Coordinates of C-alpha atoms in Angstrom, one line a residue:
Chain Y
M1 CA 40.3 -18.9 3.8
N2 CA 39.3 -22.0 5.5
E3 CA 39.8 -24.3 3.0
R4 CA 35.8 -25.4 3.7
A5 CA 34.8 -22.3 2.4
T6 CA 32.4 -22.8 -0.6
T7 CA 32.9 -19.1 -3.2
I8 CA 29.9 -19.1 -5.1
L9 CA 29.2 -16.4 -8.0
L10 CA 26.7 -15.3 -9.7
R11 CA 25.8 -12.4 -11.6
G12 CA 22.6 -9.8 -12.3
R13 CA 21.9 -6.7 -13.4
K14 CA 22.4 -3.3 -11.1
V15 CA 19.4 -1.7 -9.6
V16 CA 21.0 0.5 -7.7
G17 CA 25.0 0.8 -7.6
G18 CA 27.5 0.8 -5.4
R19 CA 28.9 -1.5 -3.0
A20 CA 28.3 -2.9 0.2
E21 CA 28.8 -6.7 2.1
G22 CA 26.8 -8.4 4.6
E23 CA 25.4 -11.7 6.7
A24 CA 22.6 -13.0 4.7
L25 CA 19.2 -12.6 4.8
V26 CA 17.0 -14.4 3.1
T27 CA 13.1 -15.2 2.9
R28 CA 11.1 -16.3 -0.3
E29 CA 8.5 -14.7 1.1
R30 CA 7.5 -11.4 -0.4
I31 CA 7.8 -8.6 1.9
S32 CA 5.3 -5.8 2.5
G33 CA 6.7 -2.1 3.7
W34 CA 4.1 -0.4 5.5
G35 CA 3.0 -2.3 7.5
G36 CA 5.0 -4.8 6.9
I37 CA 8.3 -3.9 8.9
D38 CA 9.5 -1.2 11.4
P39 CA 11.3 1.2 9.9
R40 CA 13.5 1.9 13.2
T41 CA 14.7 -1.5 14.0
G42 CA 14.5 -3.0 10.5
T43 CA 12.1 -5.1 11.3
I44 CA 10.0 -7.9 10.0
I45 CA 6.4 -7.4 12.0
E46 CA 3.6 -9.2 9.4
T47 CA 2.1 -12.0 11.7
R48 CA 2.4 -14.5 8.7
H49 CA 5.6 -13.0 8.2
E50 CA 8.8 -16.9 8.3
L51 CA 11.0 -13.0 9.6
R52 CA 8.6 -11.8 12.1
G53 CA 11.0 -10.8 14.6
C54 CA 14.0 -10.2 12.4
S55 CA 16.3 -7.7 11.2
F56 CA 17.3 -6.7 7.9
A57 CA 20.0 -4.3 9.3
G58 CA 22.7 -3.9 7.4
R59 CA 22.5 -7.6 6.2
V60 CA 22.0 -8.4 2.9
L61 CA 18.3 -9.3 2.1
V62 CA 17.4 -11.3 -0.4
F63 CA 14.0 -12.1 -2.0
P64 CA 11.9 -12.3 -4.1
G65 CA 10.0 -8.4 -4.5
A66 CA 7.6 -6.5 -2.5
K67 CA 4.0 -6.8 -1.9
G68 CA 1.4 -4.7 0.4
S69 CA 1.1 -0.9 0.2
S70 CA 2.6 1.8 -2.1
G71 CA 4.1 3.5 1.1
W72 CA 6.6 0.5 0.8
S73 CA 9.3 2.9 -0.2
N74 CA 9.2 5.9 2.6
Q75 CA 9.2 2.5 4.8
F76 CA 12.6 1.5 3.4
H77 CA 13.2 5.2 3.1
L78 CA 12.6 5.5 6.8
A79 CA 15.0 2.4 7.8
R80 CA 17.7 4.5 6.2
L81 CA 17.1 7.4 7.7
S82 CA 16.7 5.4 10.9
G83 CA 20.2 3.6 10.1
A84 CA 18.4 0.7 9.8
A85 CA 18.5 0.1 6.3
P86 CA 20.3 -3.4 5.1
A87 CA 23.3 -3.7 3.9
A88 CA 22.1 -4.7 0.2
M89 CA 19.2 -5.5 -1.1
L90 CA 18.7 -8.6 -4.4
F91 CA 15.5 -9.8 -5.5
T92 CA 14.3 -11.9 -8.0
E93 CA 10.9 -10.3 -9.4
M94 CA 10.7 -6.3 -10.6
S95 CA 8.0 -4.1 -9.3
T96 CA 7.6 -0.5 -9.0
K97 CA 7.2 -0.6 -5.3
V98 CA 11.0 -2.7 -5.3
A99 CA 12.6 -0.8 -7.9
L100 CA 11.7 3.0 -6.1
G101 CA 12.5 1.5 -2.2
A102 CA 15.3 0.7 -3.4
V103 CA 16.3 3.3 -4.8
V104 CA 15.7 5.8 -2.4
T105 CA 17.2 3.7 0.3
R106 CA 21.1 4.1 -1.6
A107 CA 21.8 0.9 -0.7
P108 CA 23.4 -1.7 -3.9
A109 CA 20.6 -3.2 -4.8
M110 CA 20.6 -6.5 -7.7
T111 CA 18.1 -8.1 -10.0
D112 CA 17.8 -10.3 -13.2
F113 CA 20.4 -12.8 -11.7
D114 CA 21.8 -16.0 -14.0
Q115 CA 21.7 -18.5 -10.6
D116 CA 18.9 -19.1 -8.6
P117 CA 19.7 -16.6 -5.2
F118 CA 17.3 -18.8 -3.7
A119 CA 19.0 -22.1 -3.9
L120 CA 22.6 -20.6 -3.9
I121 CA 22.4 -17.7 0.0
A122 CA 21.1 -18.9 2.3
T123 CA 20.7 -17.2 6.4
G124 CA 24.3 -16.6 7.0
D125 CA 26.2 -16.7 4.6
W126 CA 28.8 -13.8 4.4
V127 CA 28.1 -12.0 0.3
R128 CA 29.4 -9.6 -1.3
V129 CA 27.8 -7.4 -3.6
D130 CA 29.1 -4.9 -6.2
A131 CA 26.1 -4.3 -8.2
D132 CA 28.1 -1.4 -10.4
R133 CA 30.0 -5.1 -11.8
G134 CA 26.9 -6.9 -11.3
V135 CA 28.4 -9.6 -9.5
V136 CA 28.0 -11.3 -5.9
E137 CA 29.9 -12.9 -3.7
V138 CA 28.5 -15.3 -1.8
I139 CA 31.1 -17.1 1.2
K140 CA 28.9 -20.4 2.3
R141 CA 28.8 -20.7 6.2
A142 CA 31.0 -23.1 7.2
Chain G
M1 CA 17.0 6.3 -20.4
R2 CA 15.7 7.5 -23.5
L3 CA 15.2 11.9 -22.3
T4 CA 12.9 14.5 -24.6
D5 CA 15.2 17.2 -25.1
A6 CA 11.8 19.1 -22.5
E7 CA 13.1 16.2 -20.0
R8 CA 16.1 16.9 -20.5
A9 CA 16.9 20.5 -20.0
M10 CA 14.3 20.0 -16.9
L11 CA 17.1 17.6 -15.4
E12 CA 20.0 19.4 -16.1
G13 CA 17.5 22.9 -13.9
A14 CA 16.0 24.9 -16.5
E15 CA 13.7 24.7 -13.9
G16 CA 14.8 25.3 -10.8
P17 CA 16.3 22.9 -8.6
A18 CA 13.8 21.2 -7.3
V19 CA 12.4 20.2 -10.6
A20 CA 16.2 18.7 -11.3
R21 CA 15.4 16.0 -8.4
A22 CA 12.4 15.3 -9.1
M23 CA 13.9 14.1 -12.7
D24 CA 16.8 13.0 -11.0
L25 CA 15.2 10.5 -9.4
L26 CA 12.6 9.7 -11.8
V27 CA 15.5 8.8 -14.1
R28 CA 17.3 6.3 -11.4
Y29 CA 13.6 5.3 -10.7
G30 CA 12.9 4.6 -14.6
E31 CA 16.6 2.6 -14.9
A32 CA 16.6 0.5 -11.5
L33 CA 13.1 -0.5 -13.8
G34 CA 15.0 -1.0 -16.8
A35 CA 12.2 1.7 -18.5
E36 CA 13.4 2.9 -21.5
R37 CA 11.1 6.3 -21.3
L38 CA 8.8 8.5 -19.6
V39 CA 5.5 9.5 -20.3
E40 CA 3.4 12.4 -19.5
T41 CA 0.7 12.5 -17.0
N42 CA -1.1 15.4 -15.5
N43 CA -3.0 12.7 -12.9
V44 CA -0.8 12.5 -9.2
C45 CA -2.0 10.9 -6.3
G46 CA 0.3 11.2 -3.7
T47 CA 0.5 12.2 0.1
I48 CA 2.4 15.8 0.9
G49 CA 1.5 15.3 4.9
A50 CA 4.1 15.8 8.1
T51 CA 1.9 14.2 10.0
T52 CA 2.9 10.7 11.2
P53 CA 5.4 11.0 14.0
F54 CA 8.4 10.5 12.5
M55 CA 7.2 13.3 9.6
R56 CA 6.4 15.7 12.9
D57 CA 10.3 15.4 14.0
F58 CA 11.5 15.7 10.5
A59 CA 10.1 18.7 10.3
A60 CA 11.0 20.3 13.0
R61 CA 14.8 19.5 13.1
H62 CA 15.4 19.5 9.4
G63 CA 13.9 23.8 8.9
G64 CA 10.0 22.6 8.3
L65 CA 7.3 21.3 5.3
D66 CA 10.3 22.2 1.9
A67 CA 12.7 19.7 3.8
V68 CA 10.2 17.4 4.4
F69 CA 9.1 17.5 0.6
S70 CA 12.5 17.6 -0.8
E71 CA 13.5 14.2 1.4
F72 CA 10.4 12.1 1.1
N73 CA 8.9 13.3 -1.9
L74 CA 11.8 13.7 -3.9
D75 CA 14.5 12.1 -2.7
S76 CA 16.7 14.9 -2.6
P77 CA 19.9 15.5 0.2
E78 CA 19.4 19.0 0.0
V79 CA 16.8 21.2 0.7
V80 CA 15.1 22.6 -2.5
K81 CA 12.3 25.8 -1.9
V82 CA 9.4 23.8 -3.7
P83 CA 7.1 25.0 -6.2
R84 CA 3.8 24.8 -7.2
A85 CA 2.1 21.1 -8.9
R86 CA 2.3 21.7 -12.8
T87 CA 0.3 18.6 -12.8
F88 CA -3.1 17.8 -10.9
T89 CA -2.6 16.8 -8.3
C90 CA -4.8 15.2 -5.2
H91 CA -3.5 13.9 -1.9
L92 CA -4.6 11.3 0.0
Q93 CA -5.1 10.1 3.1
Q94 CA -3.3 12.0 6.5
G95 CA -1.8 11.0 9.7
M96 CA -4.1 12.2 11.4
D97 CA -8.3 13.9 11.8
P98 CA -7.6 17.7 12.8
D99 CA -11.4 17.4 13.9
H100 CA -10.7 14.9 16.2
A101 CA -7.4 14.7 17.8
A102 CA -8.3 14.6 20.9
A103 CA -9.6 10.8 20.7
M104 CA -6.3 10.3 18.5
G105 CA -4.9 11.2 21.6
L106 CA -3.1 13.9 19.6
G107 CA -2.5 18.1 21.4
T108 CA -2.8 21.2 20.1
E109 CA 0.0 21.8 18.4
M110 CA -0.3 18.9 15.9
V111 CA -3.5 20.3 14.7
Q112 CA -1.6 23.4 14.0
L113 CA 1.5 21.1 12.4
F114 CA -1.5 19.3 10.5
R115 CA -2.6 23.1 9.4
R116 CA -0.2 23.9 8.7
G117 CA 0.7 21.7 6.1
E118 CA -2.2 21.3 4.5
A119 CA -1.8 25.2 3.8
F120 CA 1.6 24.0 2.5
A121 CA -0.1 21.4 0.2
A122 CA -2.8 23.7 -1.0
A123 CA -0.1 26.5 -2.1
L124 CA 1.5 24.4 -3.9
G125 CA -2.2 23.4 -5.8
V126 CA -2.9 20.5 -4.5
E127 CA -6.6 19.3 -4.1
L128 CA -6.8 18.0 -0.1
A129 CA -9.1 15.3 -0.8
N130 CA -6.8 13.6 2.2
T131 CA -8.9 10.5 1.1
C132 CA -7.4 6.9 -0.1
T133 CA -10.8 6.8 -2.1
P134 CA -10.4 9.9 -4.3
Y135 CA -12.4 7.7 -7.6
Q136 CA -15.2 8.3 -4.4
V137 CA -15.1 12.2 -4.5
G138 CA -14.6 13.0 -7.9
N139 CA -10.9 12.0 -9.0
L140 CA -12.5 9.5 -11.8
P141 CA -9.5 9.4 -14.8
R142 CA -11.1 8.5 -18.1
R143 CA -10.1 5.1 -19.4
G144 CA -6.5 4.2 -20.5
E145 CA -5.5 8.0 -19.3
H146 CA -1.7 7.9 -18.0
C147 CA -1.4 8.2 -14.2
A148 CA 0.4 8.3 -11.2
W149 CA -0.8 7.5 -8.0
M150 CA -0.1 6.1 -5.2
E151 CA -2.1 4.2 -2.1
S152 CA -3.0 0.2 -3.7
S153 CA -6.5 0.4 -2.7
A154 CA -6.5 3.0 -4.9
V155 CA -3.9 2.1 -7.5
V156 CA -6.3 -1.2 -8.9
F157 CA -9.7 0.5 -8.4
C158 CA -8.2 2.7 -10.5
N159 CA -6.8 0.4 -12.7
S160 CA -9.5 -1.9 -12.7
V161 CA -12.7 -0.2 -12.2
L162 CA -12.0 2.6 -13.5
G163 CA -9.6 1.0 -16.9
A164 CA -7.1 4.0 -16.4
R165 CA -3.5 3.2 -16.5
T166 CA -1.1 3.7 -13.0
N167 CA 1.5 1.5 -12.0
T168 CA 1.3 1.3 -8.0
E169 CA 4.0 4.7 -6.8
G170 CA 4.7 5.9 -4.1
R171 CA 5.0 9.0 -2.0
E172 CA 8.7 10.0 -3.4
S173 CA 7.9 9.3 -8.0
T174 CA 4.3 11.5 -7.4
G175 CA 6.9 14.4 -5.7
A176 CA 8.6 14.0 -8.4
A177 CA 5.7 13.3 -11.5
M178 CA 4.0 16.2 -9.6
L179 CA 6.8 18.5 -10.6
T180 CA 7.3 17.2 -13.6
G181 CA 4.1 15.6 -15.1
R182 CA 6.0 12.8 -16.0
I183 CA 6.4 9.2 -14.7
P184 CA 8.5 6.2 -15.8
Y185 CA 6.6 4.1 -18.5
W186 CA 6.0 1.0 -17.8
G187 CA 4.8 -2.3 -16.5
L188 CA 0.8 -1.6 -15.9
H189 CA 1.1 1.7 -18.7
I190 CA 1.9 -0.6 -21.2
P191 CA -1.1 -2.4 -23.6
E192 CA 0.8 -5.4 -23.2
N193 CA 1.1 -6.2 -19.5
R194 CA -2.7 -5.7 -18.1
R195 CA -3.7 -9.1 -20.0
G196 CA -5.1 -11.5 -17.7
T197 CA -2.6 -14.8 -16.4
H198 CA -4.7 -16.2 -13.9
L199 CA -7.8 -17.5 -14.3
V200 CA -10.6 -18.0 -11.1
E201 CA -13.5 -19.6 -11.0
V202 CA -15.8 -18.9 -8.8
E203 CA -17.5 -21.5 -6.8
A204 CA -18.4 -19.3 -3.1
E205 CA -20.4 -16.6 -5.4
P206 CA -19.5 -13.8 -3.1
A207 CA -22.8 -12.4 -1.1
D208 CA -21.6 -9.4 0.8
V209 CA -19.3 -6.3 1.1
A210 CA -17.1 -8.5 3.4
D211 CA -17.5 -11.8 1.3
W212 CA -15.7 -9.6 -1.4
G213 CA -13.0 -8.8 1.2
L214 CA -12.6 -12.5 1.7
F215 CA -12.4 -13.1 -1.5
G216 CA -10.7 -10.8 -2.2
Y217 CA -7.9 -11.8 0.3
Y218 CA -7.2 -15.7 -0.5
V219 CA -6.8 -14.3 -5.3
G220 CA -4.5 -11.8 -3.4
E221 CA -2.3 -14.5 -1.6
V222 CA -2.8 -17.0 -4.5
V223 CA -2.2 -14.9 -7.6
Q224 CA 0.4 -12.1 -5.2
D225 CA 1.4 -9.7 -8.0
R226 CA -0.2 -11.1 -11.4
I227 CA -3.7 -9.8 -12.7
P228 CA -6.7 -12.8 -11.9
V229 CA -9.5 -12.8 -14.7
I230 CA -12.7 -13.5 -12.9
V231 CA -15.9 -15.6 -13.7
G232 CA -18.4 -16.6 -12.4
V233 CA -19.4 -13.9 -9.6
G234 CA -22.9 -13.9 -10.0
A235 CA -24.3 -10.5 -9.6
P236 CA -22.4 -7.6 -11.0
P237 CA -20.8 -5.7 -7.8
D238 CA -21.3 -2.6 -6.4
L239 CA -18.7 0.1 -5.5
A240 CA -18.2 -1.3 -2.3
R241 CA -17.9 -4.5 -2.9
L242 CA -15.4 -3.7 -6.0
K243 CA -13.7 -1.2 -3.5
H244 CA -13.5 -3.5 -0.7
F245 CA -11.8 -6.7 -3.3
G246 CA -9.4 -4.5 -4.6
A247 CA -8.4 -3.6 -1.6
A248 CA -8.0 -6.9 0.3
A249 CA -6.1 -8.4 -3.0
S250 CA -3.7 -5.3 -2.9
T251 CA -3.1 -5.5 1.3
S252 CA -2.3 -10.6 0.9
G253 CA -0.7 -9.6 -2.8
G254 CA 0.1 -7.0 -4.7
I255 CA -2.6 -6.8 -7.1
E256 CA -2.9 -3.8 -9.2
L257 CA -5.4 -4.8 -12.1
Y258 CA -7.8 -7.6 -11.7
H259 CA -10.4 -7.9 -14.9
I260 CA -14.1 -9.1 -13.9
V261 CA -15.4 -10.7 -16.8
G262 CA -18.1 -8.9 -18.0
V263 CA -18.1 -6.5 -15.7
T264 CA -14.9 -4.2 -15.4
P265 CA -14.0 -2.2 -18.8
E266 CA -10.8 -4.0 -20.2
A267 CA -13.0 -7.6 -20.1
P268 CA -15.8 -7.8 -21.7
T269 CA -14.8 -11.8 -22.8
R270 CA -12.8 -14.0 -21.1
E271 CA -10.4 -13.6 -24.0
A272 CA -10.2 -10.7 -24.7
A273 CA -9.3 -10.2 -21.1
F274 CA -6.7 -13.2 -21.5
G275 CA -5.4 -11.2 -24.8
G276 CA -6.2 -14.4 -26.7
A277 CA -3.2 -15.8 -23.9
R278 CA -3.8 -18.8 -22.1
P279 CA -4.3 -18.8 -18.6
A280 CA -0.8 -19.3 -17.0
A281 CA -2.8 -21.1 -14.2
T282 CA -6.5 -21.4 -13.0
L283 CA -7.3 -21.2 -9.6
R284 CA -11.0 -22.0 -8.5
Y285 CA -13.0 -20.3 -4.8
G286 CA -14.7 -22.4 -3.3
R287 CA -16.3 -22.3 0.5
A288 CA -13.0 -24.2 2.0
E289 CA -11.1 -21.2 0.0
R290 CA -13.5 -18.8 1.8
R291 CA -13.1 -20.6 5.1
L292 CA -9.2 -20.2 5.1
A293 CA -8.8 -16.7 4.1
Y294 CA -11.6 -15.9 6.8
E295 CA -8.8 -17.9 9.3
R296 CA -6.2 -16.2 7.9
V297 CA -7.2 -13.2 8.6
N298 CA -8.5 -13.9 12.1
A299 CA -4.9 -15.2 13.0
T300 CA -4.2 -12.4 15.6
A301 CA -8.0 -13.1 16.6
R302 CA -8.6 -14.2 20.3
R303 CA -10.4 -12.6 23.1
R304 CA -14.2 -12.2 22.2
E305 CA -14.5 -8.8 24.2
I306 CA -13.0 -5.8 22.3
Q307 CA -12.9 -2.3 22.8
F308 CA -12.3 -0.8 19.5
V309 CA -14.8 -0.8 15.8
M310 CA -13.1 0.8 13.2
L311 CA -15.2 1.2 10.0
G312 CA -13.5 2.8 7.0
C313 CA -11.1 0.8 5.2
P314 CA -10.8 2.1 2.6
H315 CA -12.8 4.9 3.8
Y316 CA -16.9 5.0 3.2
S317 CA -19.1 5.9 0.6
L318 CA -22.2 7.6 1.7
E319 CA -24.9 4.4 1.5
Q320 CA -21.8 2.1 3.7
L321 CA -22.8 5.3 6.3
R322 CA -26.3 5.3 5.8
E323 CA -26.1 1.2 6.1
V324 CA -24.5 1.6 9.3
C325 CA -27.2 4.1 10.6
R326 CA -29.1 1.4 9.8
L327 CA -27.5 -1.0 11.7
L328 CA -27.4 2.0 15.0
A329 CA -31.5 2.9 14.8
G330 CA -32.3 2.6 18.4
R331 CA -29.2 0.9 20.3
R332 CA -26.2 2.6 22.0
V333 CA -22.4 2.1 21.6
H334 CA -21.7 0.3 24.6
P335 CA -19.9 2.1 27.4
D336 CA -16.3 0.6 27.6
V337 CA -15.9 0.3 23.4
E338 CA -15.0 3.7 20.7
L339 CA -16.3 3.0 17.8
W340 CA -15.1 5.1 14.7
I341 CA -16.1 5.3 11.1
F342 CA -14.1 7.2 8.2
A343 CA -14.7 8.1 5.5
P344 CA -13.4 11.1 3.1
R345 CA -14.4 15.0 5.1
A346 CA -16.1 15.4 1.5
I347 CA -18.9 12.9 1.8
R348 CA -18.4 13.7 5.8
A349 CA -19.6 17.5 5.2
L350 CA -22.6 15.7 3.2
A351 CA -22.8 13.1 5.8
V352 CA -23.2 15.9 8.7
R353 CA -25.9 18.0 5.9
E354 CA -27.5 14.9 6.0
G355 CA -28.2 14.5 9.4
I356 CA -26.2 10.6 9.3
A357 CA -23.3 12.1 11.5
K358 CA -25.4 13.1 14.1
I359 CA -27.1 9.3 13.9
I360 CA -23.8 7.7 14.3
E361 CA -22.5 10.5 17.7
D362 CA -26.2 10.4 19.1
A363 CA -25.2 6.5 19.0
G364 CA -22.1 7.1 20.7
G365 CA -19.7 6.8 17.8
R366 CA -17.4 9.0 15.8
L367 CA -17.7 9.9 12.5
M368 CA -14.0 10.8 11.9
S369 CA -12.0 11.8 8.4
D370 CA -8.4 12.6 6.5
T371 CA -7.2 9.0 7.8
C372 CA -7.3 6.1 10.1
S373 CA -5.9 3.8 12.7
A374 CA -2.8 2.1 10.2
M375 CA -2.0 5.3 8.8
S376 CA -2.3 7.9 12.2
R377 CA -1.6 5.2 14.9
A378 CA -3.9 6.0 16.6
I379 CA -6.4 3.4 18.5
P380 CA -8.2 4.1 22.1
P381 CA -6.5 4.1 25.2
G382 CA -6.3 0.1 26.8
T383 CA -7.3 -1.8 23.0
R384 CA -6.4 -5.2 23.4
A385 CA -8.8 -6.7 20.5
A386 CA -10.8 -5.0 17.9
A387 CA -13.5 -5.5 15.4
F388 CA -13.1 -4.4 11.7
D389 CA -15.5 -4.8 8.6
S390 CA -11.9 -4.2 6.2
V391 CA -9.5 -7.3 5.8
K392 CA -7.5 -4.8 5.2
Q393 CA -7.1 -2.9 8.5
A394 CA -7.5 -6.3 9.7
H395 CA -4.1 -7.1 8.3
Y396 CA -2.3 -4.6 8.8
L397 CA -3.6 -3.0 12.5
P398 CA -2.8 -6.1 14.8
A399 CA 0.4 -6.1 13.3
I400 CA 1.1 -2.3 13.6
M401 CA -0.1 -2.3 17.2
G402 CA 0.0 -4.9 18.8
I403 CA -3.2 -5.7 19.1
E404 CA -5.2 -8.5 18.2
G405 CA -8.2 -8.1 15.6
W406 CA -11.8 -9.7 14.6
F407 CA -13.0 -9.3 10.9
G408 CA -16.2 -10.0 10.4
T409 CA -19.4 -8.0 8.3
T410 CA -20.0 -4.7 8.9
A411 CA -24.2 -6.3 11.2
D412 CA -20.9 -7.8 13.1
C413 CA -19.3 -5.4 14.0
I414 CA -22.2 -3.3 14.9
E415 CA -23.2 -6.1 17.0
A416 CA -20.2 -6.2 18.7
A417 CA -19.7 -2.3 19.4
V418 CA -23.1 -2.2 21.0
R419 CA -22.0 -5.3 23.0
G420 CA -19.0 -5.6 23.9
R421 CA -18.0 -8.9 22.2
F422 CA -17.9 -10.0 19.2
E423 CA -20.1 -12.7 18.0
G424 CA -19.2 -12.8 14.6
D425 CA -18.3 -16.1 12.9
L426 CA -18.1 -17.0 9.5
R427 CA -22.0 -17.9 7.8

């Protein structure tokens, strides 16, 4: 490994079990499901969202939580069936929308971290999520 | 999570595979939340239709409506035969209006699919209210009743105005609740979690329905998913104002419960609304905040020429339909504009009998039901810009359909429908 690469460990609570890894996509803005994403591609479509036009498909999505319509879970459910789900979901604010959405996305998901994920994870970092053990490993992009 | 003996038996299959799948989902969901137990419910509002394009294709490919219910209402990888609902269950809005299918760009095979879906739901004992406003057509849970509702604008109304208790459920959790009569005891089911968190002091008193929408849009964006306690609104808001306030607040943020001191049932006083605690923050709603909300909701609007006006988000009441009739009196919708107005089918039936529907149709508009443009992804062909009297629709539809959207009062929108140009502004 490149000696300049830094690895950071976070611990948190399992929401949905499993292990996955991928490039991080980080936003401090909450995400709308229905009317906020295109589930066929995993792209954020909300008009004023900072990630508008970005896709979370196959990436580790780091976000505060869910907002908006109760169609949240269904949209992420559709994203899974379209092959456009995130590889894993890390979030800080628990809600019924995000919990149910994570469950039906069936991707590893975690919350309740011991450190601030927004301070430690940036878009483009490589992130390994082991939700069963409650560990997130962040390999900072050099 | 602790399960009762009856719940454990359901999980283990004593009541058949569909109920077992439903309980399995509730356990996974409850554990994801960190809930300690489930609570009994006998009031579920959900959706089991398969009328959106993706669902229609899924039903066709995977073996019909039991397959759709298994996947999308139970998150079950295996197809199970769906038994009758255990609870009172009310269907929310659908993906199309079968009586206006052609206008929505849908053929007769889609209408047949819709009818099959309706027959499927009816056979399960589901009430076919087909509206985002079940509270306008007789679903009025009592104060404190544990419910499992989806549809964010209905959830916020249920909690705030009726004082019943529901979290924002989803398609899968309401499907599971419908077959088990259970939902996780978490969040707003627990009395301590219903106390206000943010104090909102109103300086610019909302004067009409549109103003209440802007107010909700601003408060939602600031408060996000916390619980605002509002003081200083002036005249107590009526049904339409409360409906639009909540719909807007749950669009820009995730507000599921608000208190208006002296108006809503859990806020007889400011102290009661906060449960004796101090507000985490205080915000002010004045003219500058109102202006900001207006500019944000009109963020996509550029061209004044509009081809489409959509009213009835959330679904209109009879009183709102009467207001449209007054505004349309002696006028005609512009030949280049389509005017679509959505109401619950029960209210549309009344509107037909009262002659309201005829007035709208004679003026060149359409009185529709069961859905809306955002749900059905249906707009008139050639629409580049549209006008709405709903903050919620103005927020969502431009993002979903790639059009420009104006927000204004109902009068601004009718004026736009007649002239083909939106001339509304913040007044």
